[in-house]
PDB file of C-alpha atoms in Angstrom:
ATOM      1  CA  UNK J 748     -83.918  67.666 175.376  1.00 47.00           C
ATOM      2  CA  UNK J 749     -85.176  67.136 178.965  1.00 50.00           C
ATOM      3  CA  UNK J 750     -88.402  65.827 177.537  1.00 51.00           C
ATOM      4  CA  UNK J 751     -86.553  63.184 175.483  1.00 49.00           C
ATOM      5  CA  UNK J 752     -84.576  62.080 178.540  1.00 47.00           C
ATOM      6  CA  UNK J 753     -87.771  61.857 180.543  1.00 48.00           C
ATOM      7  CA  UNK J 754     -89.442  59.726 177.899  1.00 48.00           C
ATOM      8  CA  UNK J 755     -86.475  57.361 177.658  1.00 47.00           C
ATOM      9  CA  UNK J 756     -86.289  57.038 181.410  1.00 48.00           C
ATOM     10  CA  UNK J 757     -89.979  56.253 181.503  1.00 49.00           C
ATOM     11  CA  UNK J 758     -89.512  53.392 179.057  1.00 52.00           C
ATOM     12  CA  UNK J 759     -87.196  51.650 181.509  1.00 56.00           C
ATOM     13  CA  UNK J 760     -90.030  50.780 183.899  1.00 54.00           C
ATOM     14  CA  UNK J 761     -91.335  47.258 184.403  1.00 61.00           C
ATOM     15  CA  UNK J 762     -92.853  45.713 181.306  1.00 68.00           C
ATOM     16  CA  UNK J 763     -96.504  44.818 181.593  1.00 77.00           C
ATOM     17  CA  UNK J 764     -97.577  41.341 180.596  1.00 77.00           C
ATOM     18  CA  UNK J 765     -99.928  41.101 177.666  1.00 84.00           C
ATOM     19  CA  UNK J 766    -102.873  38.676 177.751  1.00 80.00           C
ATOM     20  CA  UNK J 767    -100.846  36.384 175.505  1.00 83.00           C
ATOM     21  CA  UNK J 768     -97.935  36.402 177.973  1.00 78.00           C
ATOM     22  CA  UNK J 769    -100.282  35.581 180.831  1.00 81.00           C
ATOM     23  CA  UNK J 770    -101.807  32.737 178.837  1.00 83.00           C
ATOM     24  CA  UNK J 771     -98.363  31.266 178.078  1.00 84.00           C
ATOM     25  CA  UNK J 772     -97.311  31.571 181.722  1.00 83.00           C
ATOM     26  CA  UNK J 773    -100.559  29.962 182.810  1.00 84.00           C
ATOM     27  CA  UNK J 774     -99.990  27.001 180.517  1.00 85.00           C
ATOM     28  CA  UNK J 775     -96.291  26.569 181.363  1.00 87.00           C
ATOM     29  CA  UNK J 776     -96.900  26.808 185.114  1.00 87.00           C
ATOM     30  CA  UNK J 777    -100.393  25.385 185.289  1.00 86.00           C
ATOM     31  CA  UNK J 778     -99.725  22.068 183.570  1.00 89.00           C
ATOM     32  CA  UNK J 779     -96.778  21.088 185.864  1.00 88.00           C
ATOM     33  CA  UNK J 780     -98.750  22.184 188.941  1.00 87.00           C
ATOM     34  CA  UNK J 781    -101.774  20.138 187.877  1.00 89.00           C
ATOM     35  CA  UNK J 782     -99.584  17.115 187.165  1.00 89.00           C
ATOM     36  CA  UNK J 783     -97.897  17.521 190.546  1.00 85.00           C
ATOM     37  CA  UNK J 784    -101.261  17.673 192.304  1.00 86.00           C
ATOM     38  CA  UNK J 785    -102.831  14.877 190.286  1.00 86.00           C
ATOM     39  CA  UNK J 786     -99.934  12.408 190.330  1.00 86.00           C
ATOM     40  CA  UNK J 787     -98.264  13.089 193.689  1.00 85.00           C
ATOM     41  CA  UNK J 788    -100.222  15.136 196.205  1.00 87.00           C
ATOM     42  CA  UNK J 789    -103.617  13.807 195.185  1.00 87.00           C
ATOM     43  CA  UNK J 790    -102.711  10.126 195.705  1.00 86.00           C
ATOM     44  CA  UNK J 791    -100.835  11.057 198.893  1.00 88.00           C
ATOM     45  CA  UNK J 792    -103.860  12.730 200.443  1.00 90.00           C
ATOM     46  CA  UNK J 793    -106.071   9.877 199.219  1.00 89.00           C
ATOM     47  CA  UNK J 794    -103.759   7.320 200.839  1.00 90.00           C
ATOM     48  CA  UNK J 795    -103.923   9.154 204.147  1.00 92.00           C
ATOM     49  CA  UNK J 796    -107.702   9.145 204.011  1.00 92.00           C
ATOM     50  CA  UNK J 797    -107.977   5.514 202.895  1.00 91.00           C
ATOM     51  CA  UNK J 798    -105.668   4.393 205.707  1.00 91.00           C
ATOM     52  CA  UNK J 799    -108.574   4.955 208.097  1.00 93.00           C
ATOM     53  CA  UNK J 800    -110.961   2.824 206.058  1.00 92.00           C
ATOM     54  CA  UNK J 801    -111.587  -0.754 205.024  1.00 90.00           C
ATOM     55  CA  UNK J 802    -111.913  -1.157 201.260  1.00 87.00           C
ATOM     56  CA  UNK J 803    -111.225  -3.924 198.766  1.00 81.00           C
ATOM     57  CA  UNK J 804    -111.205  -1.599 195.766  1.00 78.00           C
ATOM     58  CA  UNK J 805    -114.613  -2.710 194.486  1.00 80.00           C
ATOM     59  CA  UNK J 806    -117.250  -2.526 197.201  1.00 80.00           C
ATOM     60  CA  UNK J 807    -118.208   0.267 199.518  1.00 86.00           C
ATOM     61  CA  UNK J 808    -115.716   2.046 201.750  1.00 87.00           C
ATOM     62  CA  UNK J 809    -116.131   1.522 205.508  1.00 89.00           C
ATOM     63  CA  UNK J 810    -114.632   3.850 208.104  1.00 92.00           C
ATOM     64  CA  UNK J 811    -112.600   1.890 210.688  1.00 90.00           C
ATOM     65  CA  UNK J 812    -110.644   4.673 212.374  1.00 90.00           C
ATOM     66  CA  UNK J 813    -107.198   3.645 213.587  1.00 92.00           C
ATOM     67  CA  UNK J 814    -107.851  -0.095 213.428  1.00 93.00           C
ATOM     68  CA  UNK J 815    -105.519  -0.539 210.452  1.00 92.00           C
ATOM     69  CA  UNK J 816    -102.657   1.056 212.371  1.00 94.00           C
ATOM     70  CA  UNK J 817    -103.420  -1.018 215.474  1.00 93.00           C
ATOM     71  CA  UNK J 818    -103.385  -4.240 213.430  1.00 92.00           C
ATOM     72  CA  UNK J 819    -100.250  -3.105 211.623  1.00 92.00           C
ATOM     73  CA  UNK J 820     -98.261  -2.568 214.823  1.00 92.00           C
ATOM     74  CA  UNK J 821     -99.624  -5.518 216.811  1.00 92.00           C
ATOM     75  CA  UNK J 822    -100.856  -8.301 214.501  1.00 90.00           C
ATOM     76  CA  UNK J 823     -98.705  -8.077 211.378  1.00 90.00           C
ATOM     77  CA  UNK J 824     -95.204  -9.563 211.949  1.00 90.00           C
ATOM     78  CA  UNK J 825     -93.855  -8.773 208.435  1.00 91.00           C
ATOM     79  CA  UNK J 826     -94.154  -5.051 209.221  1.00 93.00           C
ATOM     80  CA  UNK J 827     -91.410  -5.014 211.836  1.00 93.00           C
ATOM     81  CA  UNK J 828     -89.052  -7.069 209.668  1.00 92.00           C
ATOM     82  CA  UNK J 829     -89.669  -4.700 206.771  1.00 93.00           C
ATOM     83  CA  UNK J 830     -89.196  -1.602 208.947  1.00 92.00           C
ATOM     84  CA  UNK J 831     -85.924  -3.020 210.275  1.00 93.00           C
ATOM     85  CA  UNK J 832     -84.705  -3.747 206.729  1.00 93.00           C
ATOM     86  CA  UNK J 833     -85.633  -0.251 205.548  1.00 92.00           C
ATOM     87  CA  UNK J 834     -83.725   1.339 208.436  1.00 92.00           C
ATOM     88  CA  UNK J 835     -80.800  -0.992 207.749  1.00 94.00           C
ATOM     89  CA  UNK J 836     -80.962   0.082 204.103  1.00 94.00           C
ATOM     90  CA  UNK J 837     -80.905   3.730 205.137  1.00 92.00           C
ATOM     91  CA  UNK J 838     -77.980   3.215 207.503  1.00 93.00           C
ATOM     92  CA  UNK J 839     -75.954   1.268 204.924  1.00 95.00           C
ATOM     93  CA  UNK J 840     -76.437   3.830 202.152  1.00 94.00           C
ATOM     94  CA  UNK J 841     -75.978   6.791 204.493  1.00 92.00           C
ATOM     95  CA  UNK J 842     -72.972   5.578 206.478  1.00 94.00           C
ATOM     96  CA  UNK J 843     -71.111   3.457 203.931  1.00 95.00           C
ATOM     97  CA  UNK J 844     -72.149   4.117 200.322  1.00 94.00           C
ATOM     98  CA  UNK J 845     -72.440   7.907 200.633  1.00 94.00           C
ATOM     99  CA  UNK J 846     -69.056   8.483 202.363  1.00 94.00           C
ATOM    100  CA  UNK J 847     -67.439   6.139 199.845  1.00 95.00           C
ATOM    101  CA  UNK J 848     -68.943   8.156 196.997  1.00 94.00           C
ATOM    102  CA  UNK J 849     -67.546  11.319 198.615  1.00 93.00           C
ATOM    103  CA  UNK J 850     -64.103   9.698 198.847  1.00 93.00           C
ATOM    104  CA  UNK J 851     -64.176   8.775 195.160  1.00 93.00           C
ATOM    105  CA  UNK J 852     -65.223  12.330 194.280  1.00 92.00           C
ATOM    106  CA  UNK J 853     -62.327  13.782 196.262  1.00 90.00           C
ATOM    107  CA  UNK J 854     -59.847  11.456 194.525  1.00 90.00           C
ATOM    108  CA  UNK J 855     -61.207  12.196 191.064  1.00 89.00           C
ATOM    109  CA  UNK J 856     -61.171  15.935 191.785  1.00 87.00           C
ATOM    110  CA  UNK J 857     -57.378  15.775 191.925  1.00 84.00           C
ATOM    111  CA  UNK J 858     -57.300  15.355 188.108  1.00 77.00           C
ATOM    112  CA  UNK J 859     -55.574  12.015 188.253  1.00 80.00           C
ATOM    113  CA  UNK J 860     -54.714  10.195 185.058  1.00 83.00           C
ATOM    114  CA  UNK J 861     -57.689   8.604 183.256  1.00 84.00           C
ATOM    115  CA  UNK J 862     -60.079  10.429 185.584  1.00 83.00           C
ATOM    116  CA  UNK J 863     -62.703  10.710 182.817  1.00 86.00           C
ATOM    117  CA  UNK J 864     -62.603   6.962 182.305  1.00 89.00           C
ATOM    118  CA  UNK J 865     -63.010   6.342 186.036  1.00 87.00           C
ATOM    119  CA  UNK J 866     -65.924   8.775 186.231  1.00 88.00           C
ATOM    120  CA  UNK J 867     -67.723   7.067 183.354  1.00 88.00           C
ATOM    121  CA  UNK J 868     -67.086   3.604 184.750  1.00 89.00           C
ATOM    122  CA  UNK J 869     -68.235   4.455 188.271  1.00 89.00           C
ATOM    123  CA  UNK J 870     -71.275   6.342 187.031  1.00 89.00           C
ATOM    124  CA  UNK J 871     -72.378   3.611 184.633  1.00 90.00           C
ATOM    125  CA  UNK J 872     -74.465   1.668 187.232  1.00 89.00           C
ATOM    126  CA  UNK J 873     -76.580   4.791 187.804  1.00 89.00           C
ATOM    127  CA  UNK J 874     -78.103   4.520 184.321  1.00 88.00           C
ATOM    128  CA  UNK J 875     -79.371   1.040 185.199  1.00 87.00           C
ATOM    129  CA  UNK J 876     -82.723   0.607 186.915  1.00 85.00           C
ATOM    130  CA  UNK J 877     -82.814  -1.137 190.283  1.00 84.00           C
ATOM    131  CA  UNK J 878     -84.625  -4.049 188.637  1.00 86.00           C
ATOM    132  CA  UNK J 879     -81.664  -4.572 186.294  1.00 89.00           C
ATOM    133  CA  UNK J 880     -79.310  -4.261 189.266  1.00 89.00           C
ATOM    134  CA  UNK J 881     -81.365  -7.009 190.926  1.00 88.00           C
ATOM    135  CA  UNK J 882     -80.891  -9.297 187.932  1.00 89.00           C
ATOM    136  CA  UNK J 883     -77.142  -8.576 187.958  1.00 90.00           C
ATOM    137  CA  UNK J 884     -77.094  -9.415 191.674  1.00 89.00           C
ATOM    138  CA  UNK J 885     -78.647 -12.778 190.860  1.00 89.00           C
ATOM    139  CA  UNK J 886     -75.865 -13.467 188.352  1.00 89.00           C
ATOM    140  CA  UNK J 887     -73.243 -12.621 190.958  1.00 90.00           C
ATOM    141  CA  UNK J 888     -74.733 -14.130 194.122  1.00 90.00           C
ATOM    142  CA  UNK J 889     -76.626 -17.123 192.745  1.00 87.00           C
ATOM    143  CA  UNK J 890     -75.974 -20.322 194.696  1.00 84.00           C
ATOM    144  CA  UNK J 891     -75.311 -22.714 191.829  1.00 81.00           C
ATOM    145  CA  UNK J 892     -74.174 -20.566 188.926  1.00 81.00           C
ATOM    146  CA  UNK J 893     -73.171 -17.334 190.616  1.00 82.00           C
ATOM    147  CA  UNK J 894     -69.902 -15.608 189.809  1.00 86.00           C
ATOM    148  CA  UNK J 895     -68.987 -15.096 193.476  1.00 87.00           C
ATOM    149  CA  UNK J 896     -69.069 -18.788 194.380  1.00 85.00           C
ATOM    150  CA  UNK J 897     -67.100 -19.550 191.203  1.00 83.00           C
ATOM    151  CA  UNK J 898     -64.417 -17.024 192.127  1.00 85.00           C
ATOM    152  CA  UNK J 899     -64.250 -18.409 195.662  1.00 83.00           C
ATOM    153  CA  UNK J 900     -64.028 -21.948 194.237  1.00 76.00           C
ATOM    154  CA  UNK J 901     -66.889 -22.816 196.536  1.00 71.00           C
ATOM    155  CA  UNK J 902     -68.579 -25.398 194.290  1.00 71.00           C
ATOM    156  CA  UNK J 903     -68.730 -28.428 196.585  1.00 75.00           C
ATOM    157  CA  UNK J 904     -70.690 -26.633 199.301  1.00 81.00           C
ATOM    158  CA  UNK J 905     -71.768 -23.331 197.708  1.00 84.00           C
ATOM    159  CA  UNK J 906     -73.017 -20.499 199.875  1.00 86.00           C
ATOM    160  CA  UNK J 907     -76.634 -19.571 199.276  1.00 87.00           C
ATOM    161  CA  UNK J 908     -76.120 -15.812 199.268  1.00 89.00           C
ATOM    162  CA  UNK J 909     -79.662 -14.990 198.173  1.00 88.00           C
ATOM    163  CA  UNK J 910     -81.542 -17.840 199.850  1.00 87.00           C
ATOM    164  CA  UNK J 911     -80.127 -17.472 203.356  1.00 86.00           C
ATOM    165  CA  UNK J 912     -82.134 -14.787 205.225  1.00 88.00           C
ATOM    166  CA  UNK J 913     -79.083 -13.873 207.283  1.00 88.00           C
ATOM    167  CA  UNK J 914     -76.992 -13.167 204.169  1.00 89.00           C
ATOM    168  CA  UNK J 915     -79.274 -12.041 201.360  1.00 90.00           C
ATOM    169  CA  UNK J 916     -80.008  -8.590 202.782  1.00 92.00           C
ATOM    170  CA  UNK J 917     -76.274  -7.803 202.855  1.00 93.00           C
ATOM    171  CA  UNK J 918     -75.764  -9.089 199.313  1.00 92.00           C
ATOM    172  CA  UNK J 919     -78.581  -6.909 198.016  1.00 93.00           C
ATOM    173  CA  UNK J 920     -77.330  -3.928 200.002  1.00 94.00           C
ATOM    174  CA  UNK J 921     -73.956  -4.260 198.271  1.00 94.00           C
ATOM    175  CA  UNK J 922     -75.694  -4.249 194.900  1.00 92.00           C
ATOM    176  CA  UNK J 923     -77.787  -1.190 195.829  1.00 93.00           C
ATOM    177  CA  UNK J 924     -74.715   0.602 197.199  1.00 93.00           C
ATOM    178  CA  UNK J 925     -72.865  -0.121 193.945  1.00 93.00           C
ATOM    179  CA  UNK J 926     -75.455   1.978 192.119  1.00 92.00           C
ATOM    180  CA  UNK J 927     -75.878   4.624 194.819  1.00 93.00           C
ATOM    181  CA  UNK J 928     -72.141   5.304 195.138  1.00 94.00           C
ATOM    182  CA  UNK J 929     -71.822   6.439 191.525  1.00 92.00           C
ATOM    183  CA  UNK J 930     -74.787   8.781 191.884  1.00 93.00           C
ATOM    184  CA  UNK J 931     -73.389  10.385 195.038  1.00 94.00           C
ATOM    185  CA  UNK J 932     -69.922  10.616 193.510  1.00 93.00           C
ATOM    186  CA  UNK J 933     -71.151  12.699 190.574  1.00 92.00           C
ATOM    187  CA  UNK J 934     -73.078  15.077 192.850  1.00 93.00           C
ATOM    188  CA  UNK J 935     -70.111  15.636 195.156  1.00 93.00           C
ATOM    189  CA  UNK J 936     -67.737  15.950 192.214  1.00 92.00           C
ATOM    190  CA  UNK J 937     -69.882  18.708 190.728  1.00 90.00           C
ATOM    191  CA  UNK J 938     -69.871  20.435 194.112  1.00 90.00           C
ATOM    192  CA  UNK J 939     -66.103  20.149 194.486  1.00 89.00           C
ATOM    193  CA  UNK J 940     -65.583  21.718 191.065  1.00 87.00           C
ATOM    194  CA  UNK J 941     -67.536  24.774 192.211  1.00 86.00           C
ATOM    195  CA  UNK J 942     -65.522  25.341 195.400  1.00 84.00           C
ATOM    196  CA  UNK J 943     -63.330  28.439 195.171  1.00 82.00           C
ATOM    197  CA  UNK J 944     -59.648  27.319 195.017  1.00 82.00           C
ATOM    198  CA  UNK J 945     -58.749  30.435 197.016  1.00 82.00           C
ATOM    199  CA  UNK J 946     -60.362  28.817 200.078  1.00 80.00           C
ATOM    200  CA  UNK J 947     -57.986  25.866 199.883  1.00 78.00           C
ATOM    201  CA  UNK J 948     -55.000  28.150 199.307  1.00 80.00           C
ATOM    202  CA  UNK J 949     -55.936  30.294 202.306  1.00 82.00           C
ATOM    203  CA  UNK J 950     -56.233  27.183 204.484  1.00 80.00           C
ATOM    204  CA  UNK J 951     -52.822  25.959 203.289  1.00 79.00           C
ATOM    205  CA  UNK J 952     -51.261  29.341 204.076  1.00 80.00           C
ATOM    206  CA  UNK J 953     -52.714  29.160 207.592  1.00 79.00           C
ATOM    207  CA  UNK J 954     -50.913  25.843 208.046  1.00 78.00           C
ATOM    208  CA  UNK J 955     -53.879  23.480 207.732  1.00 78.00           C
ATOM    209  CA  UNK J 956     -53.178  20.018 206.398  1.00 82.00           C
ATOM    210  CA  UNK J 957     -55.060  18.669 203.392  1.00 81.00           C
ATOM    211  CA  UNK J 958     -57.406  16.676 205.616  1.00 83.00           C
ATOM    212  CA  UNK J 959     -58.027  19.631 207.942  1.00 84.00           C
ATOM    213  CA  UNK J 960     -58.684  21.916 204.979  1.00 83.00           C
ATOM    214  CA  UNK J 961     -61.217  19.474 203.587  1.00 85.00           C
ATOM    215  CA  UNK J 962     -63.240  19.025 206.775  1.00 84.00           C
ATOM    216  CA  UNK J 963     -63.034  22.659 207.945  1.00 85.00           C
ATOM    217  CA  UNK J 964     -63.205  24.525 204.644  1.00 85.00           C
ATOM    218  CA  UNK J 965     -64.300  22.385 201.691  1.00 86.00           C
ATOM    219  CA  UNK J 966     -66.982  20.258 203.329  1.00 86.00           C
ATOM    220  CA  UNK J 967     -68.842  23.256 204.857  1.00 85.00           C
ATOM    221  CA  UNK J 968     -68.766  24.865 201.407  1.00 85.00           C
ATOM    222  CA  UNK J 969     -70.549  21.784 200.072  1.00 87.00           C
ATOM    223  CA  UNK J 970     -73.579  22.341 202.313  1.00 86.00           C
ATOM    224  CA  UNK J 971     -76.076  22.745 199.410  1.00 86.00           C
ATOM    225  CA  UNK J 972     -74.814  19.511 197.865  1.00 90.00           C
ATOM    226  CA  UNK J 973     -74.927  17.773 201.241  1.00 89.00           C
ATOM    227  CA  UNK J 974     -78.617  18.626 201.578  1.00 88.00           C
ATOM    228  CA  UNK J 975     -79.359  17.163 198.141  1.00 90.00           C
ATOM    229  CA  UNK J 976     -77.355  14.010 198.871  1.00 92.00           C
ATOM    230  CA  UNK J 977     -79.076  13.420 202.212  1.00 90.00           C
ATOM    231  CA  UNK J 978     -82.540  13.841 200.719  1.00 89.00           C
ATOM    232  CA  UNK J 979     -81.710  11.536 197.810  1.00 91.00           C
ATOM    233  CA  UNK J 980     -80.217   8.934 200.147  1.00 92.00           C
ATOM    234  CA  UNK J 981     -83.315   8.882 202.358  1.00 90.00           C
ATOM    235  CA  UNK J 982     -85.607   8.616 199.352  1.00 88.00           C
ATOM    236  CA  UNK J 983     -83.524   5.869 197.718  1.00 89.00           C
ATOM    237  CA  UNK J 984     -83.394   3.860 200.934  1.00 89.00           C
ATOM    238  CA  UNK J 985     -87.077   4.063 201.796  1.00 87.00           C
ATOM    239  CA  UNK J 986     -88.531   3.688 198.321  1.00 85.00           C
ATOM    240  CA  UNK J 987     -86.416   0.625 197.450  1.00 88.00           C
ATOM    241  CA  UNK J 988     -88.616  -1.961 195.761  1.00 89.00           C
ATOM    242  CA  UNK J 989     -87.447  -3.072 192.315  1.00 87.00           C
ATOM    243  CA  UNK J 990     -84.244  -4.789 193.335  1.00 90.00           C
ATOM    244  CA  UNK J 991     -85.702  -7.054 196.025  1.00 91.00           C
ATOM    245  CA  UNK J 992     -88.800  -7.793 193.961  1.00 90.00           C
ATOM    246  CA  UNK J 993     -86.600  -8.899 191.066  1.00 88.00           C
ATOM    247  CA  UNK J 994     -84.670 -11.269 193.358  1.00 88.00           C
ATOM    248  CA  UNK J 995     -87.390 -13.043 195.364  1.00 87.00           C
ATOM    249  CA  UNK J 996     -90.467 -10.756 195.418  1.00 86.00           C
ATOM    250  CA  UNK J 997     -89.330  -9.231 198.712  1.00 86.00           C
ATOM    251  CA  UNK J 998     -89.639 -12.351 200.854  1.00 87.00           C
ATOM    252  CA  UNK J 999     -87.421 -14.634 202.941  1.00 88.00           C
ATOM    253  CA  UNK J1000     -85.373 -11.901 204.578  1.00 86.00           C
ATOM    254  CA  UNK J1001     -85.804  -9.168 201.955  1.00 90.00           C
ATOM    255  CA  UNK J1002     -89.073  -7.701 203.228  1.00 91.00           C
ATOM    256  CA  UNK J1003     -89.437  -3.958 202.695  1.00 93.00           C
ATOM    257  CA  UNK J1004     -92.291  -1.577 203.465  1.00 92.00           C
ATOM    258  CA  UNK J1005     -92.762  -0.796 199.775  1.00 91.00           C
ATOM    259  CA  UNK J1006     -93.226  -4.510 199.041  1.00 91.00           C
ATOM    260  CA  UNK J1007     -95.805  -4.828 201.813  1.00 91.00           C
ATOM    261  CA  UNK J1008     -97.725  -1.882 200.348  1.00 90.00           C
ATOM    262  CA  UNK J1009     -97.811  -3.577 196.953  1.00 89.00           C
ATOM    263  CA  UNK J1010     -98.752  -6.992 198.355  1.00 88.00           C
ATOM    264  CA  UNK J1011    -101.689  -5.563 200.289  1.00 88.00           C
ATOM    265  CA  UNK J1012    -103.025  -3.157 197.671  1.00 85.00           C
ATOM    266  CA  UNK J1013    -102.710  -5.137 194.430  1.00 82.00           C
ATOM    267  CA  UNK J1014    -102.267  -8.626 195.863  1.00 66.00           C
ATOM    268  CA  UNK J1015    -104.923 -11.260 196.354  1.00 65.00           C
ATOM    269  CA  UNK J1016    -106.008  -9.682 199.652  1.00 67.00           C
ATOM    270  CA  UNK J1017    -106.836  -6.288 198.059  1.00 80.00           C
ATOM    271  CA  UNK J1018    -106.699  -4.589 201.450  1.00 87.00           C
ATOM    272  CA  UNK J1019    -106.356  -1.071 200.145  1.00 90.00           C
ATOM    273  CA  UNK J1020    -107.003   0.563 203.502  1.00 91.00           C
ATOM    274  CA  UNK J1021    -104.395  -1.574 205.255  1.00 91.00           C
ATOM    275  CA  UNK J1022    -101.866  -1.064 202.453  1.00 90.00           C
ATOM    276  CA  UNK J1023    -102.481   2.680 202.594  1.00 92.00           C
ATOM    277  CA  UNK J1024    -101.685   2.626 206.309  1.00 93.00           C
ATOM    278  CA  UNK J1025     -98.306   1.069 205.543  1.00 92.00           C
ATOM    279  CA  UNK J1026     -97.723   3.718 202.869  1.00 92.00           C
ATOM    280  CA  UNK J1027     -98.530   6.483 205.359  1.00 93.00           C
ATOM    281  CA  UNK J1028     -96.036   5.031 207.845  1.00 92.00           C
ATOM    282  CA  UNK J1029     -93.401   4.946 205.114  1.00 90.00           C
ATOM    283  CA  UNK J1030     -94.186   8.555 204.187  1.00 90.00           C
ATOM    284  CA  UNK J1031     -93.965   9.616 207.838  1.00 91.00           C
ATOM    285  CA  UNK J1032     -90.557   7.983 208.269  1.00 89.00           C
ATOM    286  CA  UNK J1033     -89.280   9.658 205.094  1.00 87.00           C
ATOM    287  CA  UNK J1034     -90.521  13.102 206.063  1.00 88.00           C
ATOM    288  CA  UNK J1035     -89.231  12.644 209.605  1.00 88.00           C
ATOM    289  CA  UNK J1036     -85.637  12.131 208.473  1.00 86.00           C
ATOM    290  CA  UNK J1037     -85.736  14.796 205.758  1.00 85.00           C
ATOM    291  CA  UNK J1038     -87.470  17.525 207.769  1.00 87.00           C
ATOM    292  CA  UNK J1039     -85.242  16.925 210.814  1.00 86.00           C
ATOM    293  CA  UNK J1040     -82.114  17.253 208.712  1.00 83.00           C
ATOM    294  CA  UNK J1041     -83.348  20.347 206.865  1.00 82.00           C
ATOM    295  CA  UNK J1042     -84.309  22.092 210.121  1.00 85.00           C
ATOM    296  CA  UNK J1043     -80.895  21.331 211.576  1.00 82.00           C
ATOM    297  CA  UNK J1044     -79.177  22.663 208.462  1.00 78.00           C
ATOM    298  CA  UNK J1045     -81.186  25.891 208.548  1.00 81.00           C
ATOM    299  CA  UNK J1046     -80.283  26.399 212.205  1.00 81.00           C
ATOM    300  CA  UNK J1047     -76.588  25.899 211.426  1.00 75.00           C
ATOM    301  CA  UNK J1048     -76.826  28.321 208.532  1.00 74.00           C
ATOM    302  CA  UNK J1049     -78.420  30.987 210.744  1.00 78.00           C
ATOM    303  CA  UNK J1050     -75.676  30.559 213.351  1.00 73.00           C
ATOM    304  CA  UNK J1051     -72.976  30.987 210.737  1.00 66.00           C
TER     305      UNK J1051
END
């Protein structure tokens, strides 16, 4: 009898992988890793290296050091307009669209009537690409046949929402925020559904109002979702390209760093080294915001 127990107990040890198991694991893990390296990290490292060179994509590559960055910061006026627009994009999505998406999530979490219909309607723009959103923006903000001027009965002297450089960036930001709000709303709504109701009840028993309970109890519990939303917002703001390119090819007030990268790399100039320098600057800005936020969140988590 003791021998049988010993044998059964021995069978409960860790199972060794057979060569077939190792081969399957190698394929399932190796293919995604190779795709990640080949499609993301490989081009990223190549862009960093090419940013210090002069190359037209056909001839030989010439090392120029930091000359591309010097020309970018001193002799290329579109860069500063594009950088300003990208930061404006980030601020608009982060300070207006994201909080509004959170507000909609909080309202829909109360199980109001027709909440499913509202969720579907508000999420619908997310399934559209930014290029399609750009075409919709043209239908709404067009000077001569746009819906907005028709609603405002502004036909005698119509406002050129997309042609005026002082107005078009705000019109496009509204269109981008329309899509971003639905995305953020769904993420926050999923997070709110996972919050333990006992936390809200305990806050109510302690005398906290609904607003106080949200900011002191619910919102800290949404920290994992907050990290995801911040990262997505930064990425969406700094990689924006399709919507402005669909409107006017990213010119006349709608310059963005992503458009400048495309114009320099695949445009008539074919300045791959210079375009790579712009891409590296864009990558640095993105990582700067994301890493700073993640470090701050980890410090707060350690304190708590």
